[in-house]
Coordinates of C-alpha atoms in Angstrom, one line a residue:
M1 CA 22.2 -13.3 -11.1
P2 CA 22.1 -10.3 -7.7
P3 CA 19.1 -10.3 -5.6
L4 CA 16.1 -8.5 -6.4
R5 CA 16.2 -5.2 -4.6
V6 CA 13.8 -4.1 -3.5
L7 CA 11.9 -0.9 -1.7
W8 CA 9.4 -1.3 1.1
V9 CA 7.9 2.3 1.8
A10 CA 5.6 1.9 4.5
S11 CA 3.8 3.7 7.8
E12 CA 3.2 1.5 10.2
A13 CA 4.9 -2.3 11.2
A14 CA 4.0 -5.4 13.3
G15 CA 6.6 -5.7 16.1
F16 CA 7.1 -2.1 16.0
L17 CA 4.1 -0.2 16.0
K18 CA 0.5 -1.1 13.8
T19 CA -3.0 -0.6 14.1
G20 CA -4.4 -3.3 11.5
G21 CA -3.7 -5.6 8.5
L22 CA -1.7 -2.8 6.6
G23 CA 1.3 -3.3 9.6
D24 CA 0.6 -7.3 9.6
V25 CA 1.4 -7.5 6.0
V26 CA 4.9 -4.9 7.1
G27 CA 5.8 -6.9 9.4
S28 CA 5.3 -10.1 8.2
L29 CA 5.7 -10.4 4.2
P30 CA 9.3 -9.1 4.2
K31 CA 10.3 -12.0 6.0
A32 CA 8.9 -13.9 3.3
L33 CA 10.3 -12.2 0.4
E34 CA 13.7 -12.4 1.5
N35 CA 13.6 -16.3 2.3
R36 CA 13.1 -16.5 -1.8
G37 CA 16.4 -14.4 -2.1
M38 CA 15.8 -10.7 -2.2
D39 CA 17.0 -7.6 -1.3
V40 CA 14.0 -5.9 0.4
R41 CA 14.8 -3.2 3.0
I42 CA 11.5 -1.2 4.2
V43 CA 11.3 2.7 5.7
M44 CA 8.3 3.5 8.1
P45 CA 8.3 6.6 10.6
L46 CA 10.0 6.0 13.9
Y47 CA 6.9 6.9 16.8
R48 CA 6.4 7.4 20.0
G49 CA 6.7 3.8 21.0
I50 CA 9.0 2.1 19.2
Q51 CA 12.1 1.0 21.5
W52 CA 14.5 4.0 20.0
D53 CA 17.2 3.2 22.5
E54 CA 17.5 -0.5 20.8
L55 CA 18.3 1.1 17.3
E56 CA 21.8 1.8 15.7
R57 CA 21.6 5.5 14.9
L58 CA 22.9 6.6 11.7
E59 CA 25.3 9.3 11.3
G60 CA 24.5 12.9 9.2
V61 CA 21.6 14.3 8.6
L62 CA 19.5 13.1 6.1
P63 CA 18.1 16.1 4.0
V64 CA 14.5 16.3 3.1
P65 CA 13.1 18.7 -0.3
M66 CA 10.4 19.9 1.3
Y67 CA 7.7 23.1 0.3
Y68 CA 8.7 24.9 2.6
G69 CA 13.3 23.9 1.7
E70 CA 14.7 21.8 2.9
G71 CA 13.3 19.1 5.9
R72 CA 15.9 17.6 8.1
A73 CA 15.6 13.7 9.5
A74 CA 18.1 11.4 11.1
V75 CA 17.8 7.6 11.0
R76 CA 18.1 4.8 12.8
L77 CA 18.1 1.2 12.1
G78 CA 16.9 -1.6 13.1
R79 CA 15.7 -5.7 12.0
L80 CA 12.6 -6.8 11.5
P81 CA 11.7 -9.5 14.3
G82 CA 12.8 -12.9 13.3
S83 CA 14.8 -11.9 10.4
A84 CA 17.7 -10.0 9.1
V85 CA 15.5 -7.4 6.8
P86 CA 16.9 -4.0 8.1
V87 CA 14.3 -1.3 8.7
Y88 CA 14.9 1.6 8.4
F89 CA 13.0 5.1 11.0
V90 CA 13.2 8.3 10.1
E91 CA 12.8 10.3 13.1
H92 CA 11.6 13.7 13.3
R93 CA 10.2 14.8 16.4
G94 CA 7.9 16.9 15.3
Y95 CA 6.2 14.5 12.9
F96 CA 6.0 11.6 14.0
D97 CA 7.1 11.3 18.1
R98 CA 3.2 12.2 19.4
P99 CA 0.6 9.8 21.1
H100 CA -1.2 8.5 17.8
L101 CA 0.6 6.9 14.2
Y102 CA -2.5 8.7 12.4
G103 CA -4.3 10.9 14.7
P104 CA -6.6 10.0 18.4
P105 CA -9.6 7.5 17.8
E106 CA -12.0 9.1 15.4
D107 CA -9.8 11.3 14.0
A108 CA -6.8 12.7 11.9
Y109 CA -4.0 14.7 12.7
A110 CA -4.6 17.8 10.4
D111 CA -1.2 18.1 9.7
N112 CA -1.5 14.3 7.6
L113 CA -0.4 15.1 4.6
E114 CA 2.5 17.1 5.5
R115 CA 3.6 14.1 7.9
F116 CA 3.5 11.7 5.1
T117 CA 4.3 13.8 1.9
F118 CA 7.6 14.4 4.5
L119 CA 8.2 10.0 5.1
S120 CA 7.7 9.5 1.0
R121 CA 10.3 12.4 -0.3
A122 CA 12.5 11.2 3.2
A123 CA 12.5 7.2 1.7
L124 CA 13.5 8.2 -1.7
E125 CA 16.3 10.7 -0.8
L126 CA 17.6 7.9 1.6
A127 CA 17.8 5.3 -0.2
K128 CA 20.3 7.4 -3.3
V129 CA 22.0 8.2 0.8
L130 CA 22.5 4.6 1.0
G131 CA 23.4 3.7 -2.6
F132 CA 20.7 1.3 -2.8
V133 CA 19.1 1.3 -6.4
P134 CA 15.9 -0.6 -6.2
D135 CA 14.6 -2.6 -9.0
V136 CA 11.1 -2.6 -7.5
V137 CA 10.2 0.3 -4.6
H138 CA 7.2 -0.7 -3.3
A139 CA 4.5 1.6 -1.6
H140 CA 1.7 1.0 0.7
D141 CA -1.8 2.5 1.0
W142 CA -3.3 6.8 1.1
Q143 CA 0.3 7.4 3.3
T144 CA 3.2 6.1 1.0
A145 CA 1.0 6.8 -2.6
L146 CA 2.8 9.5 -3.1
V147 CA 6.1 7.9 -3.8
P148 CA 5.0 6.7 -7.2
A149 CA 4.8 9.9 -8.4
Y150 CA 8.3 10.9 -6.6
V151 CA 9.8 8.5 -9.2
N152 CA 7.7 9.6 -12.0
I153 CA 8.2 12.9 -12.0
L154 CA 11.1 14.1 -9.4
G155 CA 13.0 10.8 -10.2
R156 CA 14.5 11.6 -13.7
G157 CA 18.1 11.6 -14.1
S158 CA 18.3 10.3 -10.4
P159 CA 19.4 6.5 -9.9
L160 CA 15.9 5.8 -8.9
E161 CA 14.6 7.0 -12.3
G162 CA 14.9 3.0 -14.0
A163 CA 13.3 1.6 -10.8
A164 CA 9.7 0.0 -11.3
T165 CA 7.0 1.3 -8.8
V166 CA 4.4 -1.0 -7.2
F167 CA 1.6 -0.1 -4.9
T168 CA -0.6 -1.6 -3.0
I169 CA -4.4 -1.0 -1.8
H170 CA -4.8 -2.6 2.4
N171 CA -8.1 -0.3 2.3
M172 CA -10.6 1.6 -0.7
A173 CA -12.0 3.3 2.7
H174 CA -8.9 5.4 3.4
Q175 CA -7.7 7.6 0.6
G176 CA -5.7 10.3 1.7
I177 CA -8.4 13.3 0.3
F178 CA -7.1 16.7 1.2
E179 CA -8.5 20.4 0.4
S180 CA -7.1 21.3 -3.0
G181 CA -5.2 24.4 -1.6
A182 CA -2.9 21.7 0.3
Y183 CA -1.9 20.3 -2.9
F184 CA 1.3 22.6 -2.8
I185 CA 2.6 20.5 0.6
T186 CA 3.3 18.0 -2.3
G187 CA 6.2 19.8 -4.1
L188 CA 4.8 17.9 -7.1
G189 CA 3.8 21.6 -9.2
P190 CA 0.5 22.9 -10.1
G191 CA 0.7 20.6 -13.7
H192 CA 0.0 17.7 -12.1
F193 CA -2.9 18.3 -10.1
Q194 CA -5.4 17.1 -12.9
P195 CA -7.8 14.5 -14.0
D196 CA -5.8 11.9 -14.9
E197 CA -3.0 12.6 -12.0
L198 CA -3.6 13.3 -7.9
E199 CA -7.4 15.7 -8.7
H200 CA -10.4 14.0 -7.8
F201 CA -13.7 15.8 -8.3
G202 CA -12.0 19.1 -7.4
E203 CA -9.6 17.5 -4.1
L204 CA -6.6 16.4 -3.7
N205 CA -7.0 12.3 -3.7
L206 CA -3.2 10.9 -2.7
M207 CA -4.5 6.9 -2.9
K208 CA -5.7 8.8 -7.2
G209 CA -2.1 9.3 -7.9
G210 CA -1.0 6.0 -6.5
I211 CA -3.0 4.2 -8.6
Q212 CA -2.7 6.1 -11.5
H213 CA 1.5 6.4 -11.5
C214 CA 2.7 3.0 -10.5
T215 CA 3.8 0.4 -13.0
M216 CA 1.9 -2.1 -11.1
L217 CA -1.3 -2.3 -9.0
S218 CA -2.3 -4.8 -6.2
T219 CA -4.3 -5.6 -3.0
V220 CA -4.6 -7.8 -0.4
S221 CA -7.0 -10.5 -2.3
P222 CA -8.3 -11.5 -5.6
N223 CA -12.3 -10.7 -4.7
Y224 CA -11.8 -7.9 -4.2
A225 CA -9.5 -6.8 -6.5
R226 CA -12.8 -7.7 -8.5
E227 CA -15.0 -5.6 -6.3
I228 CA -13.2 -2.6 -6.1
Q229 CA -13.8 -2.1 -9.9
L230 CA -17.7 -1.8 -9.0
P231 CA -19.4 1.3 -7.3
A232 CA -20.5 -0.4 -4.7
Y233 CA -16.6 -1.1 -3.3
G234 CA -15.0 1.6 -5.1
F235 CA -15.4 4.1 -2.8
G236 CA -15.4 6.9 -6.0
L237 CA -12.0 5.5 -7.9
D238 CA -13.8 2.6 -9.5
G239 CA -13.4 3.9 -12.9
V240 CA -9.8 5.0 -12.1
L241 CA -9.5 1.3 -11.1
A242 CA -11.0 -0.9 -14.1
H243 CA -9.0 1.4 -16.9
R244 CA -6.2 0.0 -14.4
H245 CA -7.3 -3.1 -14.8
D246 CA -4.6 -4.5 -16.7
S247 CA -2.4 -3.4 -14.2
L248 CA -3.8 -4.7 -10.9
R249 CA -3.7 -8.3 -9.1
G250 CA -4.9 -9.1 -6.5
I251 CA -2.5 -11.2 -3.5
L252 CA -4.4 -12.8 -0.8
N253 CA -2.8 -12.2 2.0
G254 CA -0.7 -14.5 4.7
I255 CA -0.4 -15.0 8.0
D256 CA 2.4 -15.6 10.4
T257 CA 2.4 -19.6 10.7
D258 CA 4.5 -19.4 13.8
E259 CA 2.9 -17.1 15.8
W260 CA -0.4 -17.8 15.0
D261 CA -0.4 -22.2 16.0
P262 CA -2.1 -23.9 18.2
A263 CA -0.2 -26.7 18.1
K264 CA 3.0 -24.1 20.3
D265 CA 1.0 -21.0 21.0
P266 CA 2.4 -20.3 24.6
F267 CA -1.3 -18.0 25.1
L268 CA -3.6 -21.7 25.7
A269 CA -4.3 -23.7 28.4
R270 CA -3.6 -26.9 25.9
S271 CA -1.8 -27.4 22.3
Y272 CA -3.1 -29.2 20.1
D273 CA -3.4 -29.8 16.2
A274 CA -5.9 -30.9 13.5
K275 CA -5.0 -34.6 14.4
N276 CA -5.6 -34.1 18.0
L277 CA -8.5 -31.6 18.8
S278 CA -8.6 -32.2 22.3
G279 CA -6.5 -29.6 23.5
K280 CA -9.3 -27.4 22.1
A281 CA -12.0 -28.5 24.6
V282 CA -9.8 -27.9 27.5
C283 CA -8.9 -24.5 25.8
K284 CA -12.8 -23.9 25.4
A285 CA -12.7 -25.0 28.6
A286 CA -10.6 -22.3 29.8
L287 CA -12.0 -19.2 28.3
Q288 CA -15.4 -19.5 29.5
R289 CA -14.3 -20.0 32.8
E290 CA -12.0 -16.4 31.8
M291 CA -14.3 -15.2 30.5
G292 CA -17.5 -15.6 33.2
L293 CA -19.5 -18.1 31.1
P294 CA -20.5 -20.8 32.0
V295 CA -18.2 -23.8 32.0
R296 CA -20.7 -26.3 29.6
A297 CA -19.0 -28.5 26.8
D298 CA -22.3 -28.9 25.4
V299 CA -23.0 -25.5 23.7
P300 CA -21.8 -23.1 21.1
I301 CA -18.9 -20.5 21.9
F302 CA -19.8 -17.7 19.2
S303 CA -16.6 -14.8 19.4
V304 CA -15.9 -11.9 17.8
V305 CA -13.2 -9.7 17.7
A306 CA -12.8 -6.9 15.8
R307 CA -12.6 -3.0 15.8
L308 CA -15.8 -2.2 16.9
T309 CA -16.8 0.2 13.2
P310 CA -19.5 0.7 10.9
Q311 CA -17.2 -1.7 8.4
K312 CA -17.2 -4.4 10.8
G313 CA -20.7 -4.7 10.4
L314 CA -21.0 -5.2 14.4
D315 CA -24.4 -2.8 14.1
V316 CA -26.2 -5.5 12.3
L317 CA -24.7 -8.2 15.0
A318 CA -26.2 -5.9 17.2
Q319 CA -30.1 -5.7 15.6
A320 CA -30.3 -9.7 15.3
L321 CA -29.2 -10.3 19.0
P322 CA -32.1 -10.3 20.9
R323 CA -33.2 -13.0 18.3
I324 CA -29.7 -15.0 18.9
L325 CA -29.2 -14.8 23.0
E326 CA -33.3 -16.7 23.0
W327 CA -31.0 -19.5 21.8
D328 CA -29.3 -21.8 23.7
V329 CA -25.4 -20.4 22.7
Q330 CA -22.5 -18.6 24.3
W331 CA -20.8 -15.3 23.2
V332 CA -17.6 -13.5 23.4
L333 CA -16.6 -10.3 22.2
L334 CA -13.3 -8.5 22.4
G335 CA -13.0 -5.3 20.9
S336 CA -13.3 -1.4 21.1
G337 CA -14.2 1.4 18.7
E338 CA -17.0 3.6 18.4
A339 CA -18.6 4.8 22.5
A340 CA -21.6 3.7 21.2
A341 CA -21.3 0.1 20.0
E342 CA -19.0 -0.2 23.6
Q343 CA -22.0 1.0 25.2
F344 CA -24.0 -1.6 23.5
F345 CA -22.4 -4.6 23.9
T346 CA -21.6 -3.7 27.2
E347 CA -25.3 -2.9 28.5
V348 CA -26.0 -6.5 26.4
A349 CA -23.2 -8.4 28.8
R350 CA -24.5 -6.3 31.7
L351 CA -28.1 -7.4 31.7
Q352 CA -27.2 -11.6 29.6
G353 CA -24.1 -12.4 31.3
D354 CA -24.4 -16.4 31.8
R355 CA -24.5 -16.0 27.4
F356 CA -23.1 -13.3 26.6
R357 CA -19.0 -11.8 27.8
V358 CA -17.5 -8.7 26.3
H359 CA -13.8 -7.3 26.7
I360 CA -13.3 -3.4 25.8
G361 CA -9.6 -3.0 24.4
F362 CA -7.6 -4.7 23.1
D363 CA -5.9 -8.1 24.8
N364 CA -3.5 -10.0 22.3
G365 CA -3.2 -12.7 24.3
L366 CA -7.3 -12.7 25.0
A367 CA -7.3 -12.9 21.3
H368 CA -5.5 -16.3 20.9
R369 CA -6.9 -17.8 24.0
I370 CA -10.4 -16.9 21.8
E371 CA -9.4 -18.4 19.0
A372 CA -9.3 -21.5 19.8
G373 CA -11.5 -21.5 22.7
A374 CA -14.3 -20.7 20.7
D375 CA -16.9 -23.1 18.4
F376 CA -17.3 -20.1 15.8
F377 CA -15.9 -16.8 14.6
V378 CA -18.1 -14.1 13.6
M379 CA -17.2 -11.2 10.5
P380 CA -20.3 -10.1 8.8
S381 CA -18.5 -7.4 7.2
R382 CA -20.1 -4.7 4.6
F383 CA -16.1 -5.0 3.3
E384 CA -13.7 -7.1 3.6
P385 CA -9.9 -6.2 1.7
C386 CA -8.9 -9.4 2.5
G387 CA -9.1 -10.1 6.5
L388 CA -7.0 -11.6 9.0
N389 CA -9.2 -13.2 11.6
Q390 CA -11.2 -15.4 9.7
L391 CA -7.6 -16.9 8.3
Y392 CA -6.3 -16.9 12.2
S393 CA -9.8 -18.8 13.1
L394 CA -9.8 -21.3 9.8
R395 CA -6.0 -22.4 11.4
Y396 CA -7.3 -23.3 15.5
G397 CA -10.4 -24.8 14.1
T398 CA -13.3 -22.3 14.3
L399 CA -15.4 -22.3 11.6
P400 CA -16.0 -18.9 10.9
V401 CA -19.1 -17.4 9.7
V402 CA -18.9 -14.9 6.7
R403 CA -20.5 -12.3 4.9
A404 CA -19.1 -13.5 1.2
T405 CA -17.7 -9.8 0.5
G406 CA -14.0 -9.5 -0.5
G407 CA -11.3 -12.0 1.3
L408 CA -13.7 -13.7 2.8
V409 CA -15.0 -15.2 -0.4
D410 CA -11.5 -15.9 -0.9
T411 CA -10.8 -18.1 1.7
V412 CA -13.9 -19.9 3.7
A413 CA -15.7 -22.3 1.6
N414 CA -19.4 -23.3 2.0
Y415 CA -20.8 -25.5 4.2
D416 CA -21.9 -28.9 2.8
E417 CA -24.5 -30.3 4.6
R418 CA -24.8 -33.1 2.9
N419 CA -21.2 -34.4 2.8
G420 CA -19.5 -32.1 5.1
G421 CA -18.3 -29.8 3.5
G422 CA -16.8 -26.7 3.9
T423 CA -15.0 -24.6 6.1
G424 CA -17.5 -22.8 7.4
F425 CA -20.6 -20.6 6.8
V426 CA -21.4 -18.0 4.2
F427 CA -24.1 -15.5 3.6
H428 CA -25.0 -12.7 1.5
D429 CA -27.3 -10.9 2.5
L430 CA -26.1 -8.2 4.9
N431 CA -29.7 -8.0 7.7
S432 CA -30.7 -8.7 10.5
G433 CA -32.3 -11.8 8.9
S434 CA -30.0 -13.5 7.3
L435 CA -27.0 -13.2 9.5
A436 CA -29.1 -14.5 12.0
D437 CA -30.5 -17.7 10.8
T438 CA -26.8 -18.4 9.3
I439 CA -25.1 -18.2 12.7
G440 CA -29.1 -20.6 13.8
W441 CA -27.4 -23.0 11.0
A442 CA -23.9 -23.1 12.6
A443 CA -25.1 -23.2 15.9
S444 CA -27.7 -26.5 14.4
T445 CA -25.0 -28.4 12.7
F446 CA -23.0 -28.0 16.0
Y447 CA -25.9 -29.8 18.4
D448 CA -27.0 -32.0 14.7
R449 CA -24.2 -33.1 13.1
P450 CA -21.1 -32.9 15.2
H451 CA -19.3 -35.8 13.1
H452 CA -19.7 -32.8 9.9
L453 CA -18.1 -30.1 12.6
K454 CA -15.2 -32.4 13.6
T455 CA -14.4 -33.0 9.8
M456 CA -14.6 -28.7 8.6
R457 CA -13.0 -28.0 11.7
Q458 CA -9.3 -31.1 10.3
R459 CA -10.5 -29.4 6.5
A460 CA -10.0 -25.8 8.1
M461 CA -6.7 -26.2 10.1
L462 CA -5.2 -27.7 7.0
Q463 CA -5.6 -24.8 4.6
D464 CA -1.8 -23.3 3.3
F465 CA -2.3 -19.1 4.7
S466 CA 1.5 -19.1 5.2
W467 CA 3.0 -16.0 3.7
N468 CA 5.1 -18.3 1.7
R469 CA 2.6 -18.7 -1.1
S470 CA 2.2 -14.9 -1.0
A471 CA 5.9 -14.6 -1.5
A472 CA 5.7 -16.5 -4.8
D473 CA 3.0 -14.1 -5.7
Y474 CA 4.7 -10.6 -5.0
E475 CA 8.6 -12.1 -6.9
K476 CA 5.8 -12.6 -10.0
L477 CA 4.2 -9.1 -9.7
Y478 CA 7.3 -7.1 -9.1
L479 CA 9.3 -9.0 -11.7
E480 CA 6.2 -8.3 -14.4
A481 CA 6.3 -4.6 -12.9
Y482 CA 10.2 -4.6 -13.6
L483 CA 9.6 -6.4 -17.9
R484 CA 7.1 -3.2 -18.1
R485 CA 9.4 -0.7 -16.6
S486 CA 12.9 -1.1 -18.2
G487 CA 11.4 -2.8 -20.9
H488 CA 13.4 -6.2 -20.8
A489 CA 12.8 -8.9 -18.5
R490 CA 15.7 -8.9 -15.5
R491 CA 18.9 -11.4 -16.3

């Protein structure tokens, strides 16, 4: 049997450029799919900041049908780092040679609909030019949500007509909503701007179109797949998702277990593993020195590495901090985002620098050292489709303190004081009292039940969150999509 052929269309990928979890998935999961024998190819934009000269420029020009006629793109070829997975970069300087992927912080480019329409059309045209006829086309988030519609509507009579489509939702909060007058940019014709397809309360909703047109639908954790069918988490599309529940699968994200491995992490002061945790104490002292905290082994370090946005619930942490910082604890925070949040946490560090230190911005090496040196990792998220930092924390024996939402429910088992069971500390109500109580519970465990802490750390570090597990589930999803689209199993 020839290998399963899968075309990925995405707006970012770790190893080149990324802004969040979507990029991490695109930069990692295809490697695991390749290891399972699939022929996976990725199409993404060629952004400013990618090393253009290190890519092979393919001959010719790719014509791309657009509402204004024919657009034109060059194509460059690279490989996903650490693999043979081809990555085709769509080169269009007007659309993608810009300072930001989607727009400046807390803003968006006014022509994002046109930019990602171009990417979606270009990916499918490129497959035809390459003679790559995919069994499955896999699109990701609102930026490529038009791809399933293009396969269904514009792919008729083309080599793509028989391709199944999978659409993965990484975050329901970002749906690609545009005013109705911009619909013509999609090139789909007025007949498809209706409630069963791309129209949602009078506006163009790209994610809705992807949900309605894809063969199969997935999201990044089993619990999030349940949550998004409820009004509290569906961001207005809960009814549409509930209608397609028989096609929806929740597949937990994995992590790159080579990059995130305390036994061989080059950023750490000392390596360690579940059998020998002594190196973690060395990493803790090194983190305290780096962040300007008193070097003490007898005090717990709580940590945060996050975007400073409402999704992450750090406003609730801000409300709880006055109470928490009365205790004998230390805190380190790494992140950037809303200006008010940056200013607040910077001021806390100025006033209480012996207990709270902050680094505004992002530093990958520091993120690794925080995961290794901290005792606890705090994620009071309002919603969390999967979450990656709690997975990194578990891998490093840094016990997560999390709210029971999304993928956090699927990955963190609550502590059992009776026997030391669990891998972290879980709370349900998002308010400052519940958060402070749970942080206090973790701190008391550090002080009063250190034998439980050690057992939990070792248990956490032995969990399997590799992409190999996820890849097997995606292979099942692709084969189910193929069966639904073709009417027969792949052979």
